[in-house]
Coordinates of C-alpha atoms in Angstrom, one line a residue:
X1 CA -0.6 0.2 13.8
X2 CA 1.1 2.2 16.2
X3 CA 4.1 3.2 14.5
X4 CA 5.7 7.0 13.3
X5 CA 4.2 8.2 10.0
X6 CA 5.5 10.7 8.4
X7 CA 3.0 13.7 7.9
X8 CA 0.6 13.4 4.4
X9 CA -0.3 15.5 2.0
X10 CA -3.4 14.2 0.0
X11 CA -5.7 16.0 -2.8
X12 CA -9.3 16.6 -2.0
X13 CA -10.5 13.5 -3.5
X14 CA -8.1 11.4 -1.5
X15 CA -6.5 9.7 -4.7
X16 CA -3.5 11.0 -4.7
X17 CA -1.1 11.2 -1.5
X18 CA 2.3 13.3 -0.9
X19 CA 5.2 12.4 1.9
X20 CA 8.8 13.5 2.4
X21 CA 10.7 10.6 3.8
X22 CA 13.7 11.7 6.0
X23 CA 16.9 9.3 6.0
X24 CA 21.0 9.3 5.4
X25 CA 20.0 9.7 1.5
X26 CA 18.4 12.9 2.4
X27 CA 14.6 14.3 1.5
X28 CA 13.1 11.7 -0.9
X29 CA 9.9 12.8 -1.6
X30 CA 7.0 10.1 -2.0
X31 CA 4.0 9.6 -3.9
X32 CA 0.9 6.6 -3.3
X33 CA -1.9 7.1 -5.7
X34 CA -5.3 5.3 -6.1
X35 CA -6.0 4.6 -9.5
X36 CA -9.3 3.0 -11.2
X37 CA -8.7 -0.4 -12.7
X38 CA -10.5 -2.2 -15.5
X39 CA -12.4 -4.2 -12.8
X40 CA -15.5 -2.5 -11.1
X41 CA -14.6 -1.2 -7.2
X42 CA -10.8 -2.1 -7.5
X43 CA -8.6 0.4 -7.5
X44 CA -4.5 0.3 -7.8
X45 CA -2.2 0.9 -5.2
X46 CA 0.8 2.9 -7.0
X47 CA 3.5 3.7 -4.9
X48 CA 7.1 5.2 -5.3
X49 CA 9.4 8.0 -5.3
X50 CA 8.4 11.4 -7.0
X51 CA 9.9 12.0 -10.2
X52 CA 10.8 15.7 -10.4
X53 CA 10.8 16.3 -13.6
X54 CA 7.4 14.6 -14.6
X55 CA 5.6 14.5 -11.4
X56 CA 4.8 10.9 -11.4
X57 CA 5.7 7.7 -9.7
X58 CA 9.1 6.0 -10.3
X59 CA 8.5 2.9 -8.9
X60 CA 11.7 1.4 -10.2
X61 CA 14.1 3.2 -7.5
X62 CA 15.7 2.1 -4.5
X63 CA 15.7 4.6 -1.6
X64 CA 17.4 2.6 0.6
X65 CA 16.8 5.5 3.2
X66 CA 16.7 3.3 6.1
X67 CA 13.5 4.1 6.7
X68 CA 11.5 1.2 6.0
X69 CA 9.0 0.4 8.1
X70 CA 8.2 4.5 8.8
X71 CA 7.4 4.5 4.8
X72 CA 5.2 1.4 5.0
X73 CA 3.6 2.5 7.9
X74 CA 2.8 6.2 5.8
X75 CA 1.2 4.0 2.9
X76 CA -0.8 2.4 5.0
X77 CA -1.9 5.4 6.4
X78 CA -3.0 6.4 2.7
X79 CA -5.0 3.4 2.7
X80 CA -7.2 4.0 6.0
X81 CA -7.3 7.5 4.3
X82 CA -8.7 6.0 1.1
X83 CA -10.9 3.8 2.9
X84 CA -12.2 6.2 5.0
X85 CA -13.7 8.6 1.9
X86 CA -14.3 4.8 0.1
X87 CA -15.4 2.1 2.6
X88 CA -16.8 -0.4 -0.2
X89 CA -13.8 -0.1 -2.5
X90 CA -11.3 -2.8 -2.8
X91 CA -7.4 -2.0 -3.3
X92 CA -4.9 -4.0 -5.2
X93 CA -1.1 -4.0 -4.3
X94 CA 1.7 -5.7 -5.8
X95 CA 5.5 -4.6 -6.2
X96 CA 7.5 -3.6 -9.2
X97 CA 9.5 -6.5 -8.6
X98 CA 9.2 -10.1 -6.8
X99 CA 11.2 -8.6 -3.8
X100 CA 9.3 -5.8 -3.4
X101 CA 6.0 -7.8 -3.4
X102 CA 8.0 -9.8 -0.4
X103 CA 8.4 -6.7 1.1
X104 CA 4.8 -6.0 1.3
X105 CA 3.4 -9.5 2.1
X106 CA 6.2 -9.3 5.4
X107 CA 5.1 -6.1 6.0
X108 CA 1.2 -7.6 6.3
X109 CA 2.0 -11.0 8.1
X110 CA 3.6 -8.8 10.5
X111 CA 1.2 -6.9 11.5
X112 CA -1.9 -9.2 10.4
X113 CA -3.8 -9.2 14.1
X114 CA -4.1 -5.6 13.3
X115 CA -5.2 -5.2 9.9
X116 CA -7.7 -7.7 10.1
X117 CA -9.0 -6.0 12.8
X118 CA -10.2 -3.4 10.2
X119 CA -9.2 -5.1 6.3
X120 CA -10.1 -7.7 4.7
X121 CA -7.1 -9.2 3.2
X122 CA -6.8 -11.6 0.2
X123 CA -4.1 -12.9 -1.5
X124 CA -3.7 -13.9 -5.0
X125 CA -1.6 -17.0 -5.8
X126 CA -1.6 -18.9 -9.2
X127 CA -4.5 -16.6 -10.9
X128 CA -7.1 -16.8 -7.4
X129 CA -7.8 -15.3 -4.7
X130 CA -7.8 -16.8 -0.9
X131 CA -8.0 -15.2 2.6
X132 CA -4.0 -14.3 3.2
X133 CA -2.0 -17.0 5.4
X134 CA 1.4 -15.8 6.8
X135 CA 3.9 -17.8 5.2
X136 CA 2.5 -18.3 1.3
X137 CA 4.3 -16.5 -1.3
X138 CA 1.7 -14.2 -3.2
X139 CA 1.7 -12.1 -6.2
X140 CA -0.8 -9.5 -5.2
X141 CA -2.9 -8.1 -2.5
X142 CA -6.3 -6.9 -2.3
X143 CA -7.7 -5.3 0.9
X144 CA -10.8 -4.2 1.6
X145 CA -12.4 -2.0 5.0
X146 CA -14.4 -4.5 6.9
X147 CA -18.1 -2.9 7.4
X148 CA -18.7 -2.4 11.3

């Protein structure tokens, strides 16, 4: 995807990922983390604004810095990142809320030529798993770096 980014911070194991995203709200700083799940090789996608106070992700907020697609863009940087260090693991994304998941699933039918140029990408609707289709409402996502 060849769309601005905003520049990333990321820890040394690439788990944890920092951004400041620039808009009419001001300087929200960003966090997208990679965290184990109960299921061997999947790891969580956790993504939100910083809480200051505690550090951690507040995934509750609405920015609504008109910066959108620059943000998505950034998180999906984080994921080439991850996959770079990780090539075999798989990552799970869903949103807080319903919308949000929207958000994401528009965000990967629109640019699905060129993620599946490198991801695999499933979609999980009622409790399976299939190969995403644009157009099908899904409640989660899991991607994976396709071997070359």
């Amino acid at each position: 995807m060849n769309l601005p980014k905003y520049p990333l911070a990321s820890s040394d194991r690439m788990m944890t990922f920092e951004f400041v995203s620039e808009g009419p709200k001001g300087l929200i700083h960003k966090l997208v983390r990679f965290q184990p799940t109960n299921l061997k090789s999947i790891y969580n996608l956790a993504f939100g604004d910083k809480d200051h106070t505690t550090g951690e992700i507040d995934d509750a907020t609405i920015s609504n810095n008109e910066d959108s697609e620059k943000v998505l863009a950034t998180v999906v940087a984080t994921v080439y990142a991850f996959t770079d260090k990780y090539p075999d693991l798989w990552i799970y994304a869903t949103g807080s809320t319903k919308s949000r998941t929207r958000l994401y699933r528009m965000g990967i039918t629109k640019y699905l030529s060129e993620v599946s140029e490198d991801f695999e990408v499933l979609g999980e609707r009622n409790d399976d798993w299939e190969t995403f289709q644009k157009d099908v409402e899904y409640e989660g996502f899991l991607v994976r770096r396709k071997n070359k």
